[in-house]
Amino acid sequence: MVDRREFLRLSAITSAAALAGCTSASDKVQQDEPALPVRVLNKPVVVSTWDFGKAANTAAWSILAGNGNALDAVEAGARVPEEDPTNQSVGLGGRPDRDGHVTLDACIMDAKGRCGSVAALEHIVHAISVARAVMEKTPHVMLAGDGALQFALANGFQKEDLLTGQSRKEWEEWLKTAHYAPVVNIENQTPGNSKDHDTIGILALDTAGDLGGACTTSGMAYKLHGRVGDSPIIGAGLFVDNEVGGATSTGVGEEVIRIAGSHTVVELMRQGRTPEEACRMALERSVRRDPAYAKTIQVGFLALRRDGAIGAYALQKGFTYAVKTGGREEVVAAKHIF
Ligand code: SD4
């Protein structure tokens, strides 16, 4: 309950703020003074999770550099690992579930807050483009399983076998010792080895100042059939708010869903946190929630603020992200909590 004195005090603050004209959310972001050093980049800029994000950034850059829009750029970027059969956690060549099905999760979001998503989609290489078609051609946000496949086929996508010889071989090897429960943390088997963590989350800021984001994965290897991770869930694996910034995640999706990860990162940036602080503070929620569990899993967040500032943080060592802008192209190792 607000007493009369407190009410008058709040009213005075509100009127002073109104007189000063400082009510716009975008103004707040522009006025933010980062507490931690952040890289302030020129537009356009694209950032992606993991080392292989570099190739994705190159594809996205070819669109951004020609004044193309962020949505087209992130889709083009996400398609690169999707069609790479040597990448075993995204698209073609992805590791299957415990029953041998390669099932893909993907989502995409644009500057207007429009979004589309597919979950547990089989047989289609470019899940990200199906997600975009859901956004643009249906009144829905998310299609799952066979319905997503039927929608893709009806929209001209080709049906393909996504299980490559290498992924089949590894899965058959895994089956020799597999218990009924999926190996939840298989991605963390060799800490520090980035090849074991391969969801791509990609965020771009175009020359018009608009943001876009995409996230695509074959999910946790040897998961239960039907398992859906964070990557196709708007607010978990990806969130974009043009007034603030965008965020995306990689790692154990169950934990990212529990803390509504990417949305949490964006909301922390809205409150004035730098991208790096926002990523770290979101992870600290997981640590407070279950410290012992948090020590055993990997989760990484990557964020791009609407002014081009970027930041990332992970629970464990080994999370990297790729940055590309006019004068700069590099892969950066994220800070980590443990
Ligand atoms: C998932 N977040 O399906 C994904 C997997 C991942 O690095 O990001 N791996 O839970």
Coordinates of C-alpha atoms and ligand atoms in Angstrom, one line a residue:
M1 CA 0.0 0.0 0.0
V2 CA 1.4 3.4 -0.9
D3 CA 0.6 6.0 1.8
R4 CA -0.2 9.6 1.0
R5 CA 3.3 10.9 1.6
E6 CA 4.8 8.2 -0.7
F7 CA 2.1 8.9 -3.3
L8 CA 3.0 12.6 -3.4
R9 CA 6.7 11.7 -3.6
L10 CA 6.1 9.3 -6.6
S11 CA 3.8 11.9 -8.3
A12 CA 6.5 14.5 -8.0
I13 CA 9.1 12.2 -9.6
T14 CA 6.7 11.2 -12.4
S15 CA 5.9 14.8 -13.2
A16 CA 9.6 15.8 -13.2
A17 CA 10.3 12.9 -15.5
A18 CA 7.5 13.9 -17.8
L19 CA 8.7 17.6 -17.8
A20 CA 12.2 16.4 -18.7
G21 CA 10.6 14.4 -21.5
C22 CA 12.5 11.2 -20.6
T23 CA 9.8 8.7 -21.0
S24 CA 10.8 6.7 -24.1
A25 CA 12.3 3.2 -23.6
S26 CA 14.6 3.7 -26.5
D27 CA 16.0 6.9 -24.9
K28 CA 16.8 4.9 -21.8
V29 CA 18.8 2.5 -23.8
Q30 CA 20.7 5.2 -25.5
Q31 CA 21.4 6.9 -22.2
D32 CA 22.7 3.8 -20.5
E33 CA 26.2 4.1 -19.1
P34 CA 27.6 0.6 -19.1
A35 CA 29.2 -0.4 -15.8
L36 CA 31.4 -3.0 -17.6
P37 CA 33.4 -2.4 -20.7
V38 CA 31.4 -3.2 -23.8
R39 CA 32.3 -3.0 -27.4
V40 CA 30.3 -0.3 -29.0
L41 CA 30.2 -1.1 -32.7
N42 CA 29.0 0.6 -35.8
K43 CA 26.0 -0.6 -37.7
P44 CA 25.6 -3.0 -39.2
V45 CA 26.8 -5.8 -37.0
V46 CA 26.1 -9.5 -36.7
V47 CA 27.0 -11.9 -33.9
S48 CA 26.6 -15.7 -33.7
T49 CA 27.2 -18.4 -31.2
W50 CA 30.3 -20.6 -31.4
D51 CA 33.3 -20.6 -33.7
F52 CA 31.3 -21.8 -36.7
G53 CA 29.3 -18.6 -36.3
K54 CA 32.1 -17.0 -38.3
A55 CA 30.9 -18.7 -41.6
A56 CA 27.3 -17.8 -40.7
N57 CA 28.3 -14.2 -40.1
T58 CA 29.9 -14.0 -43.5
A59 CA 26.7 -15.1 -45.2
A60 CA 24.7 -12.6 -43.1
W61 CA 27.2 -9.9 -43.8
S62 CA 26.8 -10.2 -47.5
I63 CA 23.2 -9.0 -46.9
L64 CA 23.9 -6.4 -44.2
A65 CA 26.7 -4.8 -46.2
G66 CA 24.3 -4.2 -49.1
N67 CA 21.9 -2.4 -46.7
G68 CA 19.8 -5.6 -46.5
N69 CA 17.6 -6.2 -43.5
A70 CA 18.4 -8.0 -40.3
L71 CA 15.8 -10.7 -40.8
D72 CA 17.1 -11.7 -44.2
A73 CA 20.7 -11.6 -42.8
V74 CA 20.0 -13.9 -39.8
E75 CA 18.1 -16.4 -42.0
A76 CA 21.0 -16.5 -44.5
G77 CA 23.4 -17.0 -41.6
A78 CA 21.5 -19.8 -40.0
R79 CA 21.2 -21.6 -43.2
V80 CA 25.0 -22.1 -43.4
P81 CA 25.5 -24.6 -40.6
E82 CA 22.1 -26.1 -41.4
E83 CA 23.4 -27.3 -44.8
D84 CA 26.8 -28.3 -43.5
P85 CA 26.8 -32.1 -43.0
T86 CA 29.9 -31.9 -40.8
N87 CA 28.2 -29.8 -38.2
Q88 CA 26.5 -32.5 -36.1
S89 CA 24.2 -30.3 -34.0
V90 CA 22.4 -28.3 -36.6
G91 CA 20.3 -29.3 -39.6
L92 CA 21.7 -31.9 -42.1
G93 CA 24.1 -34.3 -40.2
G94 CA 22.7 -33.4 -36.8
R95 CA 22.9 -36.1 -34.1
P96 CA 19.6 -38.0 -33.9
D97 CA 17.4 -38.7 -30.9
R98 CA 17.7 -42.0 -29.0
D99 CA 15.5 -43.7 -31.7
G100 CA 17.6 -42.5 -34.6
H101 CA 15.4 -39.6 -35.8
V102 CA 17.0 -36.2 -36.6
T103 CA 14.5 -33.7 -35.2
L104 CA 15.1 -30.0 -35.6
D105 CA 14.1 -27.0 -33.6
A106 CA 14.3 -23.4 -34.9
C107 CA 12.8 -20.0 -34.5
I108 CA 13.2 -16.5 -36.0
M109 CA 12.1 -13.0 -34.8
D110 CA 12.1 -9.6 -36.5
A111 CA 12.2 -6.0 -35.5
K112 CA 8.4 -5.7 -35.3
G113 CA 8.2 -8.6 -32.8
R114 CA 6.9 -10.9 -35.5
C115 CA 8.1 -14.5 -34.9
G116 CA 7.8 -18.0 -36.3
S117 CA 9.0 -21.4 -35.0
V118 CA 9.2 -25.1 -35.7
A119 CA 9.7 -27.8 -33.2
A120 CA 10.7 -31.5 -33.6
L121 CA 10.7 -31.1 -37.4
E122 CA 12.1 -34.0 -39.4
H123 CA 13.4 -34.4 -42.9
I124 CA 13.8 -30.7 -43.8
V125 CA 17.4 -29.2 -44.0
H126 CA 16.4 -25.5 -43.5
A127 CA 14.3 -25.5 -40.4
I128 CA 14.9 -21.8 -40.0
S129 CA 13.3 -21.1 -43.4
V130 CA 10.3 -23.2 -42.4
A131 CA 10.1 -21.1 -39.2
R132 CA 10.1 -18.0 -41.3
A133 CA 7.3 -19.3 -43.5
V134 CA 5.3 -20.1 -40.3
M135 CA 5.8 -16.4 -39.4
E136 CA 4.9 -15.0 -42.8
K137 CA 2.3 -17.4 -44.1
T138 CA 0.2 -18.4 -41.2
P139 CA -1.6 -16.7 -38.3
H140 CA 0.4 -18.9 -35.9
V141 CA 3.8 -18.7 -34.2
M142 CA 4.8 -22.4 -33.8
L143 CA 4.2 -25.6 -35.6
A144 CA 5.5 -29.0 -34.3
G145 CA 6.2 -32.5 -35.5
D146 CA 4.3 -33.9 -38.4
G147 CA 2.2 -30.8 -38.8
A148 CA 5.4 -28.8 -39.3
L149 CA 6.7 -31.3 -41.8
Q150 CA 3.4 -31.3 -43.8
F151 CA 3.4 -27.5 -43.8
A152 CA 7.0 -27.4 -45.1
L153 CA 6.2 -29.9 -47.8
A154 CA 3.1 -27.9 -48.8
N155 CA 5.3 -24.8 -49.1
G156 CA 7.9 -26.4 -51.5
F157 CA 10.5 -27.6 -49.1
Q158 CA 12.2 -30.9 -50.1
K159 CA 12.0 -34.0 -48.0
E160 CA 15.5 -35.4 -47.2
D161 CA 17.2 -37.9 -45.0
L162 CA 19.1 -35.8 -42.5
L163 CA 21.0 -38.7 -40.8
T164 CA 24.5 -38.8 -42.3
G165 CA 26.8 -41.9 -42.1
Q166 CA 28.9 -40.3 -39.4
S167 CA 26.0 -39.4 -37.1
R168 CA 24.4 -42.8 -37.7
K169 CA 27.7 -44.5 -36.8
E170 CA 28.1 -42.5 -33.6
W171 CA 24.5 -43.1 -32.6
E172 CA 24.9 -46.9 -33.2
E173 CA 28.0 -46.8 -31.0
W174 CA 26.0 -44.8 -28.3
L175 CA 23.2 -47.4 -28.4
K176 CA 25.6 -50.1 -27.2
T177 CA 25.7 -48.6 -23.7
A178 CA 22.6 -46.4 -23.8
H179 CA 20.2 -46.5 -20.9
Y180 CA 16.5 -45.7 -21.5
A181 CA 17.0 -42.1 -20.1
P182 CA 18.7 -39.7 -22.6
V183 CA 22.2 -38.6 -21.8
V184 CA 21.1 -35.1 -20.8
N185 CA 24.5 -33.6 -20.5
I186 CA 26.2 -35.3 -23.5
E187 CA 27.2 -31.9 -24.8
N188 CA 29.3 -31.3 -21.8
Q189 CA 31.3 -34.5 -22.0
T190 CA 34.5 -32.7 -23.0
P191 CA 34.4 -29.4 -21.3
G192 CA 36.1 -26.7 -23.3
N193 CA 35.6 -28.5 -26.6
S194 CA 33.4 -26.2 -28.6
K195 CA 32.7 -28.8 -31.2
D196 CA 30.4 -30.5 -28.6
H197 CA 28.1 -27.4 -28.4
D198 CA 26.7 -26.4 -31.7
T199 CA 23.3 -24.7 -31.6
I200 CA 23.5 -21.5 -33.7
G201 CA 21.9 -18.4 -32.4
I202 CA 22.5 -15.4 -34.6
L203 CA 21.6 -11.7 -34.0
A204 CA 21.9 -8.8 -36.4
L205 CA 21.5 -5.1 -36.4
D206 CA 21.1 -3.6 -39.9
T207 CA 21.9 -0.2 -41.3
A208 CA 18.3 1.0 -40.7
G209 CA 18.8 0.2 -37.0
D210 CA 16.5 -2.8 -37.0
L211 CA 17.3 -6.0 -35.2
G212 CA 16.6 -9.6 -36.2
G213 CA 17.4 -13.0 -34.6
A214 CA 17.4 -16.7 -35.5
C215 CA 18.2 -19.9 -33.7
T216 CA 18.4 -23.4 -35.1
T217 CA 19.5 -26.8 -33.8
S218 CA 19.1 -30.5 -33.9
G219 CA 18.9 -30.3 -30.1
M220 CA 20.5 -32.4 -27.4
A221 CA 22.0 -35.6 -28.9
Y222 CA 20.1 -38.8 -28.1
K223 CA 17.2 -37.0 -26.5
L224 CA 13.9 -38.8 -26.0
H225 CA 11.9 -38.8 -29.2
G226 CA 9.6 -35.8 -29.1
R227 CA 11.8 -33.7 -26.8
V228 CA 11.8 -30.0 -27.6
G229 CA 14.5 -27.7 -26.3
D230 CA 14.8 -24.0 -25.8
S231 CA 15.8 -23.2 -29.4
P232 CA 12.3 -23.0 -31.0
I233 CA 10.8 -21.2 -28.0
I234 CA 10.4 -17.5 -28.3
G235 CA 11.7 -16.0 -25.1
A236 CA 13.9 -19.0 -24.2
G237 CA 16.3 -19.7 -27.1
L238 CA 15.7 -16.3 -28.7
F239 CA 14.1 -13.0 -28.0
V240 CA 14.3 -9.7 -29.9
D241 CA 12.8 -6.4 -28.9
N242 CA 13.7 -3.5 -31.2
E243 CA 13.5 -1.0 -28.4
V244 CA 16.2 -2.8 -26.4
G245 CA 18.1 -5.5 -28.1
G246 CA 18.2 -9.3 -28.8
A247 CA 19.5 -12.3 -27.0
T248 CA 20.0 -16.0 -27.9
S249 CA 21.2 -19.1 -26.0
T250 CA 23.0 -22.3 -26.4
G251 CA 23.5 -25.3 -24.0
V252 CA 21.1 -27.3 -22.0
G253 CA 17.7 -26.1 -23.2
E254 CA 15.8 -27.4 -20.3
E255 CA 17.5 -24.9 -18.0
V256 CA 17.2 -22.0 -20.5
I257 CA 13.4 -22.7 -20.6
R258 CA 13.2 -22.7 -16.8
I259 CA 14.5 -19.2 -16.5
A260 CA 12.9 -17.9 -19.8
G261 CA 16.5 -17.1 -20.6
S262 CA 16.7 -14.9 -23.7
H263 CA 13.7 -12.8 -22.6
T264 CA 15.3 -12.4 -19.2
V265 CA 18.5 -11.2 -20.8
V266 CA 16.6 -8.6 -22.9
E267 CA 14.6 -7.4 -19.9
L268 CA 17.8 -7.0 -17.9
M269 CA 19.2 -4.8 -20.7
R270 CA 15.9 -2.8 -20.7
Q271 CA 16.6 -2.1 -17.0
G272 CA 20.0 -0.6 -18.0
R273 CA 22.3 -3.6 -17.7
T274 CA 25.0 -4.0 -20.3
P275 CA 24.7 -7.0 -22.6
E276 CA 27.4 -8.8 -20.7
E277 CA 25.9 -8.0 -17.3
A278 CA 22.5 -9.1 -18.5
C279 CA 23.8 -12.5 -19.8
R280 CA 25.7 -13.0 -16.5
M281 CA 22.7 -12.1 -14.3
A282 CA 20.4 -14.4 -16.2
L283 CA 22.8 -17.3 -15.6
E284 CA 23.1 -16.4 -11.9
R285 CA 19.3 -17.1 -11.7
S286 CA 20.1 -20.7 -12.7
V287 CA 23.0 -20.8 -10.2
R288 CA 20.7 -19.6 -7.3
R289 CA 18.0 -22.0 -8.4
D290 CA 20.1 -25.1 -8.2
P291 CA 23.8 -24.5 -7.7
A292 CA 24.9 -28.1 -7.8
Y293 CA 23.0 -28.8 -11.1
A294 CA 24.3 -25.5 -12.6
K295 CA 27.8 -26.7 -12.1
T296 CA 27.2 -29.8 -14.2
I297 CA 25.7 -28.2 -17.3
Q298 CA 26.6 -25.6 -20.0
V299 CA 24.4 -22.7 -20.8
G300 CA 25.7 -19.7 -22.8
F301 CA 23.9 -16.4 -23.6
L302 CA 24.8 -13.9 -26.4
A303 CA 23.2 -10.5 -26.5
L304 CA 23.2 -7.6 -29.0
R305 CA 21.9 -4.2 -27.8
R306 CA 20.1 -1.9 -30.2
D307 CA 23.1 0.5 -30.2
G308 CA 25.4 -2.3 -31.4
A309 CA 26.9 -3.1 -28.0
I310 CA 27.5 -6.9 -27.6
G311 CA 28.1 -9.2 -24.6
A312 CA 28.0 -12.8 -23.7
Y313 CA 28.5 -15.1 -20.7
A314 CA 28.4 -18.8 -20.0
L315 CA 28.2 -21.1 -17.0
Q316 CA 31.3 -23.0 -18.0
K317 CA 34.5 -22.3 -19.9
G318 CA 34.5 -23.0 -23.6
F319 CA 31.6 -20.9 -25.0
T320 CA 32.7 -18.7 -27.9
Y321 CA 30.9 -16.3 -30.2
A322 CA 31.7 -14.8 -33.6
V323 CA 31.4 -11.0 -34.3
K324 CA 31.4 -9.3 -37.6
T325 CA 31.1 -5.6 -38.3
G326 CA 32.6 -3.1 -40.8
G327 CA 36.1 -3.1 -39.3
R328 CA 36.2 -6.2 -37.3
E329 CA 35.8 -10.0 -37.6
E330 CA 36.8 -12.3 -34.8
V331 CA 35.8 -15.2 -32.5
V332 CA 35.7 -14.2 -28.8
A333 CA 35.8 -16.4 -25.8
A334 CA 33.0 -15.6 -23.4
K335 CA 33.5 -15.1 -19.7
H336 CA 32.2 -17.9 -17.5
I337 CA 30.8 -18.3 -14.0
F338 CA 32.5 -21.5 -12.9
Ligands
SD4_1 C1 18.8 -27.7 -26.9 N1 20.0 -25.6 -26.6 O1 18.2 -28.3 -27.7 C2 19.9 -26.7 -27.4 C3 21.2 -27.5 -27.6 C4 22.4 -26.6 -27.6 O2 24.7 -26.4 -27.6 O3 22.4 -25.5 -27.6 N2 23.6 -27.2 -27.7 O4 18.7 -27.8 -25.7

